Amino acid sequence: MSIMIGLGWMGLAHADAADVEANLSRLKVPEGFKVEVYAEVPGARQMTLGTSGTVYVGTRGNKVYAVVDKNKDYKADQVITILDDLSVGNGVAMIDGNLYVAEQHRITRYAAPDFDLNLPFKQMREVIYDKLPNKAHHGWRYLAYGPDKKLYVTVGAPCNVCDPQGVEASILRLDADGKNVEVFAKGVRNSVGLDFQPGTGVVHFTDNGVDMMGDDVPPDELNAAPQAGLHFGFPYVIGRDARPKDWQNKKPPQALTPPVVEFQAHSANLGFKFYTGKQFPSEYQGNAIVAQHGSWNRSSPVGYQLVRVVFDENHKVKSTEVFIDGWLNDGAAWGRPTDVLQLNDGSLLVSDDYSGVIYRISYGETSAAAGGKGANLKVTGLQMPESVVAHPDGRVFVSEIGEFGKNGDGKITVINKDGSRQTLADGLNDPKGIDLFNNQLYVADVDHVVKIGLDGSKAVIAKPSDFQEKPVFLNDIEIDGLGNVYVSDSGDDNGKHGAIYQISPEGKVSQLINDKAGIKRPNGLLLDGPGKLLVADFGNGKLFQVNYAGKKSTVTLLNQGFGGADGLVRDTDGVLYISDWAGGKVWQLAEPRATPQLVSEGHQSAADIALSADGRSILIPDMKAGELVSLPIR
């Protein structure tokens, strides 16, 4: 049970989602913004985002949940309990595909939850650090992974006001394997929110002030720690100048660092995030959105809202203002914001441990019907467009085959943001797959691979004689982060000489599979983790995974029924899309083995698809129609 003193109610620690939905109209939301219930999660506290879009949620109880949005409609489809034997499993963080959980007394690591949420996580538990003070008062930890590749964990003081011992009242910093533990910040009474400022990388953290000093003393804090070893006042000074009674004449051990923001006393500022997305208006860029959990013993309740901290061009605090409020109405509260998480589309999730839900805050139209930037793109008059890639600056590059089988009339066309177009490079034969790496385009052109600079310069990086077999029909291109180029050869009409090759940055060509591997006509390629490729089979409409990490490549059938399977792409949430050239369709899969969902049809020949620069659309070259069109997915 959760009993709120002075708020006019007493109730269970979470409400029915329908009741919460009914209360959403009470929220005061800026024009253009919308708040919806994303998921029902009892006791939801800190959140972290997995590589596939799954949200992991800690609690002050014994559980950690995985919240899954399978169809990517920004409503949770499943809430799965993945751990239920924890001691205050509040802190969660994802690092290199591993889930980290900060309990009251330790930090643990769990491998690969995004791979399979049914893994035996308790058996897989790896304790990386077990020396956190095992004290219940302020024993809920917060975790964050910094740009310095270090793990940060908050350690509250086990009291209202006292002389902390050891690592109490601090923020610890350690390696991701639990080694090299150090006290990063001292004098931190109870921080339950930490993030890194974009542009500077400086650690910022909230801190809750001392109780029993009055309704408006001392303030809650937002602090900045540009370096290790700073002291932020507790218990000597709270805020800039408030001193607890028994500490007024005691001298701090070192110079104290004042907060960058003083919040209303007792508003209980917890989790926050610096906003780096593109969905919200530009004036929100770089703002910190702070969850105020709300007071528990103030004579008139305060908090129960989201606050926006605005920074200037020098990354200094400019102002603070209420972003969204209304969880507190006439002294009675129905929700308590706890943590903030940014999704890949730029919307925000906010956890509420009292109502037991996670909210999603979006701006403008974000549904597939609305589309977003790039949704209305349609370029006509192209000569057999085969493949497309979007540059981060908004330009789009398209390979045009011209007349099939005719040498010298193929080209790469650039489509600018204003819709104008020009030829970047011509004189190609039948250019097909195209990819972008380090501002260089890589193009599969029948029997050789060409690198094209954004100035139009061309260089062959793999000629026919470099391949283990004579290339017949080089098709798709994929490039990993090391600069290795992967190219599929669809072979002849019967799949003879079908293969997949790897071209190293030094130009060495290796054959990963040949036409004996079980893939009839390899076409679309998509990296699927280290040493793995997803492969679309144009010959029989199947989807395979090729694992080439070992001495011998292995091939696994994952899915089928895609006609003339051509292009493969994932969106920013990890959802997979497959184009069917023969059927003129595009399919969506929550993951490679999932049941395909038809999301677009009626194309004459949907070729090698790509994701738009803003992540809101799938770009579809329709070869026979001579068009490039977009499929809104946001």
XYZ file of C-alpha atoms in Angstrom:
634
model
C 0.000 0.000 0.000
C 1.041 3.583 -0.615
C -0.309 6.236 1.757
C 0.006 9.884 0.736
C -0.311 12.246 3.675
C -2.146 15.509 3.040
C -3.084 14.669 -0.542
C -6.645 13.618 0.076
C -6.345 9.981 -0.936
C -4.954 6.623 -0.025
C -4.647 3.820 -2.585
C -2.820 1.032 -4.258
C 0.581 1.725 -5.776
C -0.776 1.553 -9.300
C -4.087 2.300 -10.962
C -5.904 0.606 -13.773
C -4.716 1.948 -17.124
C -8.294 2.835 -18.053
C -8.524 5.096 -14.992
C -5.281 6.769 -15.980
C -6.539 7.261 -19.541
C -9.615 8.954 -18.121
C -7.413 11.333 -16.137
C -5.208 12.401 -19.065
C -7.573 15.270 -19.841
C -6.526 16.795 -16.497
C -2.996 17.376 -17.793
C -2.017 20.833 -18.972
C -0.031 20.170 -22.132
C 1.596 22.776 -24.435
C -0.092 23.272 -27.798
C 0.875 20.603 -30.324
C 1.889 18.044 -27.691
C -0.008 14.884 -26.808
C 0.206 12.534 -23.808
C -0.927 8.915 -24.115
C -0.555 5.795 -21.997
C 2.240 3.722 -23.543
C 2.197 0.774 -21.140
C 0.873 -0.411 -17.793
C 3.880 -1.266 -15.599
C 3.415 -1.602 -11.830
C 5.852 0.572 -9.894
C 7.644 1.812 -13.018
C 10.849 3.679 -12.143
C 14.059 4.058 -14.188
C 13.839 3.128 -17.873
C 16.421 2.260 -20.511
C 16.115 1.559 -24.216
C 17.262 -1.685 -25.820
C 18.763 -1.955 -29.279
C 15.524 -3.320 -30.745
C 13.267 -0.687 -29.202
C 12.302 -2.730 -26.140
C 12.095 -0.593 -22.992
C 13.484 -2.073 -19.773
C 11.962 -0.777 -16.551
C 13.261 -0.986 -13.000
C 11.208 -0.818 -9.807
C 11.765 -0.205 -6.118
C 10.556 -3.766 -5.588
C 11.993 -7.080 -6.745
C 11.122 -6.847 -10.451
C 12.498 -5.589 -13.741
C 10.180 -5.545 -16.745
C 10.640 -5.578 -20.513
C 8.062 -3.496 -22.400
C 7.673 -4.628 -26.006
C 6.001 -2.700 -28.830
C 5.943 -5.400 -31.494
C 4.099 -3.564 -34.263
C 5.793 -0.218 -33.530
C 2.564 1.731 -33.105
C 3.873 3.325 -29.885
C 1.561 1.297 -27.700
C 3.049 -1.591 -25.728
C 1.930 -5.042 -26.837
C 3.603 -6.988 -24.024
C 4.956 -6.307 -20.538
C 7.203 -9.193 -19.544
C 8.671 -9.763 -16.080
C 12.254 -10.777 -16.767
C 13.528 -10.613 -13.167
C 11.575 -11.054 -9.926
C 14.148 -11.771 -7.207
C 15.877 -8.416 -6.821
C 16.522 -6.229 -3.823
C 15.265 -2.818 -4.947
C 15.951 -3.214 -8.670
C 15.551 0.487 -9.442
C 18.491 1.260 -11.747
C 18.694 -0.063 -15.304
C 21.040 0.655 -18.206
C 21.822 -0.954 -21.566
C 25.454 -1.217 -22.628
C 26.556 -3.037 -25.781
C 23.422 -5.173 -25.768
C 23.739 -6.123 -22.091
C 21.249 -5.099 -19.423
C 22.730 -3.727 -16.202
C 20.651 -3.551 -13.024
C 21.581 -1.582 -9.917
C 20.072 -3.085 -6.788
C 20.375 -1.716 -3.277
C 23.574 -3.664 -2.615
C 25.068 -4.533 -5.998
C 25.224 -4.064 -9.770
C 24.523 -7.044 -12.006
C 24.737 -7.701 -15.736
C 22.511 -9.830 -18.012
C 23.567 -10.721 -21.534
C 21.484 -10.287 -24.678
C 17.923 -9.621 -23.483
C 17.101 -8.119 -26.886
C 18.009 -11.431 -28.457
C 15.478 -13.434 -26.458
C 13.357 -12.225 -23.548
C 12.789 -15.833 -22.499
C 16.418 -16.477 -21.624
C 17.054 -17.746 -18.054
C 18.289 -14.379 -16.793
C 18.575 -15.434 -13.151
C 20.960 -18.209 -14.165
C 22.843 -15.827 -16.436
C 23.292 -13.190 -13.730
C 26.790 -11.777 -13.482
C 27.603 -9.680 -10.421
C 30.060 -7.001 -11.461
C 30.080 -4.984 -8.209
C 28.752 -5.994 -4.778
C 29.963 -3.318 -2.387
C 27.119 -0.794 -2.510
C 25.939 0.118 1.013
C 23.134 -2.328 1.800
C 20.917 0.210 3.586
C 17.262 0.771 2.781
C 17.069 4.530 3.371
C 17.648 6.112 -0.062
C 18.703 2.679 -1.299
C 17.205 2.972 -4.777
C 20.089 3.419 -7.206
C 20.121 5.161 -10.581
C 22.389 4.016 -13.431
C 23.753 5.795 -16.491
C 26.383 5.000 -19.105
C 28.483 7.968 -20.092
C 30.187 9.124 -23.282
C 33.453 8.247 -21.528
C 32.357 4.572 -21.642
C 31.989 4.543 -17.876
C 29.086 3.414 -15.720
C 27.748 5.909 -13.166
C 25.656 4.874 -10.143
C 24.096 7.103 -7.492
C 24.496 6.156 -3.816
C 22.154 8.046 -1.471
C 22.822 8.948 2.142
C 21.112 6.413 4.461
C 19.418 9.173 6.472
C 17.640 12.502 6.346
C 20.775 14.344 7.451
C 23.883 12.709 8.894
C 27.619 12.302 8.421
C 27.947 9.848 5.478
C 30.372 6.978 5.791
C 32.470 5.402 3.046
C 30.861 5.872 -0.374
C 27.500 7.029 1.023
C 26.102 10.290 -0.396
C 28.069 10.048 -3.614
C 28.073 9.122 -7.274
C 30.394 6.250 -8.176
C 32.066 5.761 -11.544
C 33.353 2.401 -12.768
C 34.198 0.414 -15.864
C 31.449 -1.606 -17.514
C 33.026 -4.786 -16.135
C 32.914 -3.467 -12.558
C 36.573 -2.581 -12.307
C 38.311 0.719 -11.479
C 35.613 1.958 -9.086
C 36.026 5.561 -7.932
C 34.000 8.196 -6.109
C 33.156 10.626 -8.880
C 31.103 13.157 -6.878
C 30.730 13.698 -3.117
C 28.154 15.408 -0.944
C 25.163 14.125 -2.922
C 22.275 13.427 -0.530
C 19.859 11.514 -2.761
C 20.231 11.644 -6.519
C 17.793 9.561 -8.572
C 18.467 11.138 -11.962
C 21.586 11.540 -14.073
C 22.344 12.411 -17.708
C 25.097 13.856 -19.896
C 24.711 17.251 -21.555
C 24.841 17.180 -25.366
C 27.665 19.271 -26.735
C 29.745 19.124 -23.547
C 29.305 15.589 -22.185
C 29.187 17.080 -18.669
C 27.438 14.952 -16.062
C 24.300 16.583 -14.646
C 22.299 15.086 -11.804
C 19.314 15.894 -9.609
C 19.551 15.864 -5.816
C 16.759 15.912 -3.241
C 17.090 18.267 -0.293
C 16.838 17.616 3.444
C 13.413 17.194 5.056
C 12.061 18.834 8.252
C 13.591 22.288 7.612
C 10.332 23.909 6.506
C 7.985 24.014 3.542
C 10.336 26.038 1.353
C 13.792 25.149 2.670
C 16.067 23.703 1.409
C 15.740 23.577 -2.372
C 16.040 20.507 -4.554
C 18.958 20.723 -6.967
C 20.229 20.169 -10.477
C 24.009 19.906 -10.397
C 26.748 19.826 -13.019
C 30.013 17.936 -12.503
C 32.503 18.813 -15.265
C 35.203 16.817 -13.480
C 35.647 14.159 -10.843
C 36.243 14.915 -7.171
C 33.833 17.818 -6.638
C 31.806 18.129 -3.430
C 28.168 19.221 -3.711
C 27.504 20.209 -0.131
C 25.688 17.516 1.823
C 25.417 17.610 4.785
C 27.117 20.983 5.237
C 25.165 23.090 2.768
C 21.998 22.237 0.825
C 21.369 24.265 -2.309
C 23.518 27.389 -2.354
C 23.278 28.443 1.294
C 20.809 26.403 3.381
C 22.498 24.769 6.405
C 20.960 21.989 8.518
C 20.797 22.928 12.210
C 23.538 20.640 13.525
C 25.906 21.491 10.666
C 25.875 25.268 10.679
C 29.265 25.592 12.351
C 31.008 22.636 10.745
C 33.566 23.219 8.036
C 33.336 21.219 4.805
C 36.401 19.136 3.894
C 36.857 21.024 0.596
C 35.378 23.808 -1.504
C 31.735 23.169 -2.377
C 30.168 23.286 -5.834
C 26.776 25.048 -5.905
C 23.848 23.720 -7.963
C 23.122 25.117 -11.409
C 19.374 25.092 -10.620
C 17.506 25.354 -7.335
C 14.051 23.784 -7.561
C 11.115 24.249 -5.199
C 11.786 22.517 -1.891
C 10.269 19.034 -1.593
C 9.238 18.852 -5.262
C 11.339 15.641 -5.433
C 13.182 15.991 -8.732
C 14.115 12.518 -9.941
C 14.884 11.232 -13.446
C 15.500 13.553 -16.381
C 16.866 13.568 -19.909
C 18.481 16.144 -22.134
C 16.338 16.333 -25.243
C 18.299 15.537 -28.424
C 15.444 14.452 -30.700
C 14.003 16.173 -33.758
C 10.284 15.621 -33.149
C 9.774 18.448 -30.643
C 10.107 22.103 -31.753
C 13.674 23.376 -32.103
C 13.494 25.428 -28.896
C 13.421 22.142 -26.964
C 16.815 21.078 -28.314
C 19.243 20.651 -25.431
C 16.578 21.233 -22.769
C 16.534 19.005 -19.707
C 13.077 17.531 -19.090
C 12.873 16.744 -15.361
C 10.339 14.504 -13.592
C 9.167 16.029 -10.304
C 7.851 13.124 -8.254
C 6.074 15.426 -5.792
C 6.253 16.166 -2.078
C 5.316 13.643 0.582
C 5.184 15.808 3.744
C 4.817 19.441 2.709
C 1.765 21.219 4.161
C 0.654 22.113 0.617
C 1.772 19.547 -1.973
C 4.117 20.636 -4.763
C 5.699 18.940 -7.761
C 3.813 16.171 -9.587
C 4.835 17.643 -12.936
C 7.469 17.815 -15.658
C 9.799 20.794 -15.652
C 11.814 22.092 -18.567
C 15.307 23.503 -17.922
C 16.428 25.693 -20.828
C 20.127 26.181 -21.588
C 21.744 28.966 -23.640
C 24.204 28.625 -26.518
C 27.042 28.346 -23.976
C 25.341 25.368 -22.307
C 24.502 27.404 -19.203
C 21.101 27.430 -17.534
C 18.908 30.154 -18.996
C 15.536 29.481 -17.371
C 13.213 26.872 -15.889
C 9.517 26.499 -16.616
C 6.717 23.994 -16.232
C 6.438 21.683 -19.244
C 3.438 19.516 -18.309
C 1.451 19.551 -15.070
C -1.937 18.372 -13.857
C -1.021 15.187 -11.993
C -1.848 17.291 -8.892
C -5.365 18.780 -8.806
C -6.689 20.799 -5.858
C -4.191 19.222 -3.495
C -4.900 15.657 -4.625
C -2.503 13.731 -6.887
C -3.315 10.861 -9.236
C 0.157 10.332 -10.686
C 3.842 10.785 -9.837
C 6.332 11.245 -12.714
C 9.509 9.319 -11.978
C 11.856 9.023 -14.957
C 12.213 10.258 -18.543
C 13.440 8.317 -21.589
C 13.787 9.470 -25.207
C 12.684 7.069 -27.933
C 14.370 6.880 -31.313
C 11.610 8.884 -33.011
C 12.158 11.827 -30.642
C 9.104 11.245 -28.458
C 9.526 10.905 -24.686
C 8.447 8.223 -22.258
C 7.699 9.184 -18.656
C 7.320 6.532 -15.959
C 4.816 6.926 -13.112
C 5.376 4.586 -10.178
C 2.160 5.588 -8.409
C -0.300 5.081 -11.269
C 1.793 2.181 -12.531
C 2.020 3.356 -16.125
C 4.433 4.766 -18.672
C 3.248 7.769 -20.668
C 4.361 8.704 -24.165
C 4.684 12.397 -25.022
C 4.705 13.247 -28.729
C 4.506 16.408 -30.787
C 2.474 16.855 -33.966
C 1.313 13.966 -36.132
C 3.436 10.893 -35.548
C 1.283 8.123 -36.971
C 2.036 6.307 -40.199
C -0.869 8.095 -41.845
C 0.663 11.460 -41.076
C 4.047 10.475 -42.377
C 6.317 13.269 -41.292
C 9.205 14.712 -43.272
C 9.766 12.959 -46.541
C 6.350 11.331 -46.473
C 5.211 12.944 -49.725
C 8.369 12.268 -51.689
C 7.659 11.135 -55.235
C 10.199 11.417 -58.021
C 9.180 10.385 -61.518
C 10.979 10.064 -64.845
C 13.799 7.844 -63.608
C 15.301 5.199 -65.867
C 14.850 1.866 -64.079
C 15.747 3.016 -60.546
C 17.128 0.061 -58.624
C 18.631 1.173 -55.319
C 18.543 4.226 -53.069
C 20.424 5.574 -50.059
C 19.759 8.706 -47.978
C 22.567 11.001 -46.870
C 22.241 12.434 -43.318
C 21.991 15.930 -44.825
C 18.740 14.990 -46.594
C 20.033 14.295 -50.080
C 18.999 11.027 -51.693
C 21.146 9.024 -54.123
C 19.515 6.681 -56.646
C 21.109 4.155 -58.984
C 19.495 4.185 -62.455
C 20.109 1.153 -64.656
C 18.981 2.839 -67.856
C 18.395 0.213 -70.546
C 18.945 -3.180 -68.978
C 22.007 -4.952 -70.396
C 23.303 -1.867 -72.170
C 26.735 -0.734 -71.046
C 27.550 2.893 -70.339
C 24.038 4.317 -69.865
C 23.752 3.688 -66.111
C 24.178 6.524 -63.651
C 23.851 7.734 -60.063
C 21.382 10.576 -59.577
C 21.286 12.870 -56.565
C 17.914 14.272 -55.467
C 18.287 17.390 -53.359
C 16.081 18.426 -50.457
C 14.256 20.952 -52.621
C 13.351 18.214 -55.121
C 15.860 19.250 -57.767
C 18.131 16.562 -59.192
C 21.348 16.150 -61.086
C 23.650 13.376 -62.259
C 26.435 12.637 -59.796
C 28.182 9.982 -61.889
C 27.449 8.448 -65.279
C 29.090 5.957 -67.634
C 28.077 2.985 -65.510
C 26.630 -0.223 -66.923
C 23.702 -1.590 -64.880
C 24.290 -0.102 -61.403
C 22.237 -1.838 -58.731
C 23.035 -1.923 -55.006
C 24.256 1.328 -53.478
C 25.442 2.185 -49.965
C 27.100 5.108 -48.218
C 30.165 4.964 -45.968
C 32.349 7.892 -44.847
C 30.805 10.183 -47.483
C 31.654 7.735 -50.254
C 29.089 5.821 -52.305
C 29.708 2.150 -53.078
C 27.916 0.705 -56.119
C 27.552 -2.860 -57.455
C 27.798 -2.579 -61.247
C 27.210 -5.988 -62.905
C 30.678 -7.518 -62.425
C 32.661 -4.940 -60.445
C 32.273 -2.626 -57.450
C 32.793 1.112 -57.804
C 33.490 3.756 -55.160
C 32.055 7.166 -56.054
C 32.956 10.350 -54.226
C 30.344 13.006 -53.582
C 32.235 15.085 -56.128
C 31.477 12.438 -58.778
C 34.942 10.873 -58.844
C 34.999 7.120 -59.503
C 37.355 4.299 -58.571
C 36.970 0.533 -59.011
C 37.612 -1.227 -55.692
C 36.943 -4.773 -56.931
C 37.334 -5.783 -60.583
C 36.024 -9.070 -62.086
C 39.319 -10.895 -61.711
C 39.392 -10.160 -57.948
C 36.426 -12.454 -57.278
C 36.795 -16.190 -56.554
C 34.267 -16.920 -59.324
C 33.423 -14.835 -62.341
C 30.788 -12.335 -61.125
C 27.549 -12.622 -63.081
C 25.000 -10.255 -61.543
C 26.372 -8.249 -58.590
C 23.321 -6.977 -56.781
C 23.154 -5.498 -53.299
C 25.775 -3.689 -51.206
C 26.104 -3.538 -47.396
C 28.972 -2.003 -45.384
C 29.900 -2.568 -41.735
C 31.429 -0.068 -39.330
C 34.956 -1.220 -40.128
C 34.542 -0.473 -43.820
C 34.123 -4.057 -45.000
C 31.917 -4.125 -48.107
C 29.519 -7.032 -48.637
C 28.099 -7.651 -52.103
C 25.638 -10.264 -53.305
C 25.856 -11.972 -56.688
C 22.455 -13.259 -57.797
C 24.071 -15.437 -60.454
C 22.199 -16.407 -63.612
C 18.451 -17.126 -63.885
C 18.986 -20.527 -62.272
C 21.217 -19.220 -59.498
C 24.453 -20.592 -60.944
C 27.422 -18.624 -59.550
C 25.186 -17.091 -56.867
C 27.403 -15.941 -54.002
C 28.110 -13.381 -51.304
C 31.502 -11.682 -51.112
C 33.320 -9.560 -48.550
C 35.696 -6.836 -49.719
C 38.082 -5.657 -46.994
C 39.111 -1.987 -46.691
C 42.427 -3.068 -48.230
C 40.610 -4.497 -51.271
C 40.902 -8.213 -50.505
C 37.879 -10.144 -51.808
C 36.667 -13.227 -49.880
C 33.784 -15.495 -50.801
C 31.468 -16.044 -47.822
C 29.058 -18.462 -49.545
C 28.654 -19.906 -53.046
C 25.744 -21.424 -54.979
C 25.963 -24.636 -52.940
C 24.938 -22.917 -49.693
C 21.171 -23.222 -50.212
C 20.366 -19.627 -51.190
C 19.191 -19.687 -54.790
C 19.686 -16.052 -55.847
C 21.208 -13.872 -53.085
C 19.906 -10.314 -53.291
C 19.230 -7.893 -50.431
C 21.826 -7.780 -47.640
C 21.509 -6.374 -44.128
C 23.931 -6.680 -41.222
C 22.408 -8.645 -38.342
C 25.077 -8.254 -35.679
C 28.797 -9.102 -35.707
C 29.575 -11.777 -38.275
C 25.982 -12.111 -39.473
C 24.013 -11.006 -42.527
C 20.350 -11.209 -43.370
C 19.933 -12.229 -47.018
C 16.835 -11.894 -49.216
C 16.585 -14.670 -51.801
C 15.263 -13.245 -55.060
C 14.900 -16.726 -56.489
C 12.461 -18.236 -53.980
C 11.262 -15.379 -51.757
C 12.951 -16.606 -48.584
C 14.836 -14.784 -45.841
C 18.082 -16.304 -44.574
C 20.748 -15.496 -42.032
C 24.372 -16.114 -42.995
C 26.767 -16.478 -40.078
C 30.296 -15.963 -41.365
C 32.053 -15.430 -38.035
C 33.481 -18.948 -37.911
C 35.860 -20.793 -40.185
C 32.941 -21.875 -42.355
C 29.825 -19.823 -43.060
C 26.491 -21.295 -42.021
C 23.075 -20.542 -43.507
C 19.785 -20.530 -41.548
C 16.293 -20.126 -43.003
C 14.338 -17.515 -41.019
C 11.206 -16.723 -43.021
C 9.603 -17.055 -46.442
C 6.787 -15.989 -48.751
C 8.244 -12.759 -50.123
C 7.969 -13.446 -53.873
C 10.962 -11.848 -55.570
C 12.601 -10.807 -52.288
C 14.764 -7.780 -53.035
C 15.577 -5.052 -50.502
C 16.093 -5.217 -46.731
C 16.159 -2.345 -44.249
C 15.523 -1.742 -40.548
C 13.985 1.392 -39.093
C 15.291 3.171 -35.993
C 13.226 0.898 -33.733
C 14.702 -2.268 -35.235
C 11.634 -3.199 -37.288
C 12.549 -5.060 -40.493
C 11.154 -4.260 -43.949
C 11.407 -6.501 -47.044
C 10.480 -5.525 -50.580
C 8.970 -7.996 -53.063
C 10.124 -6.960 -56.541
C 7.912 -9.449 -58.363
C 4.744 -8.720 -56.370
C 5.240 -4.975 -55.972
C 4.865 -5.183 -52.180
C 6.654 -4.164 -49.009
C 6.405 -6.261 -45.852
C 7.066 -5.356 -42.202
C 8.383 -7.783 -39.565
C 8.819 -7.005 -35.865
C 11.824 -9.354 -36.025
C 13.094 -11.696 -38.769
C 11.041 -14.714 -37.698
C 7.836 -12.761 -37.034
C 4.668 -13.050 -39.090
C 5.023 -10.605 -42.013
C 2.605 -7.679 -42.172
C 1.811 -6.172 -45.581
C 2.370 -2.404 -45.374
C 2.459 -1.357 -49.043
C 1.376 -2.842 -52.368
C 0.501 -1.828 -55.909
C 4.037 -1.034 -57.010
C 5.086 -2.358 -60.404
C 8.401 -3.594 -59.000
C 9.512 -2.592 -55.499
C 13.304 -2.787 -55.679
C 16.066 -2.130 -53.118
C 14.468 -0.082 -50.315
C 16.153 2.275 -47.817
C 15.326 4.385 -44.762
C 14.877 8.147 -45.173
C 17.331 10.448 -43.405
C 14.801 11.414 -40.734
C 13.810 7.798 -40.118
C 10.145 8.472 -40.837
C 9.767 6.872 -44.248
C 10.879 3.898 -46.299
C 12.162 4.949 -49.734
C 10.997 2.612 -52.497
C 12.508 2.628 -56.005
C 9.829 1.284 -58.367
C 11.989 0.044 -61.226
C 9.374 -0.587 -63.906
C 7.375 2.542 -63.060
C 10.500 4.719 -63.156
C 9.601 6.273 -59.812
C 10.978 6.781 -56.330
C 8.226 6.963 -53.711
C 8.105 6.973 -49.923
C 6.183 4.856 -47.450
C 5.464 6.775 -44.205
C 6.210 4.721 -41.088
C 5.948 7.530 -38.476
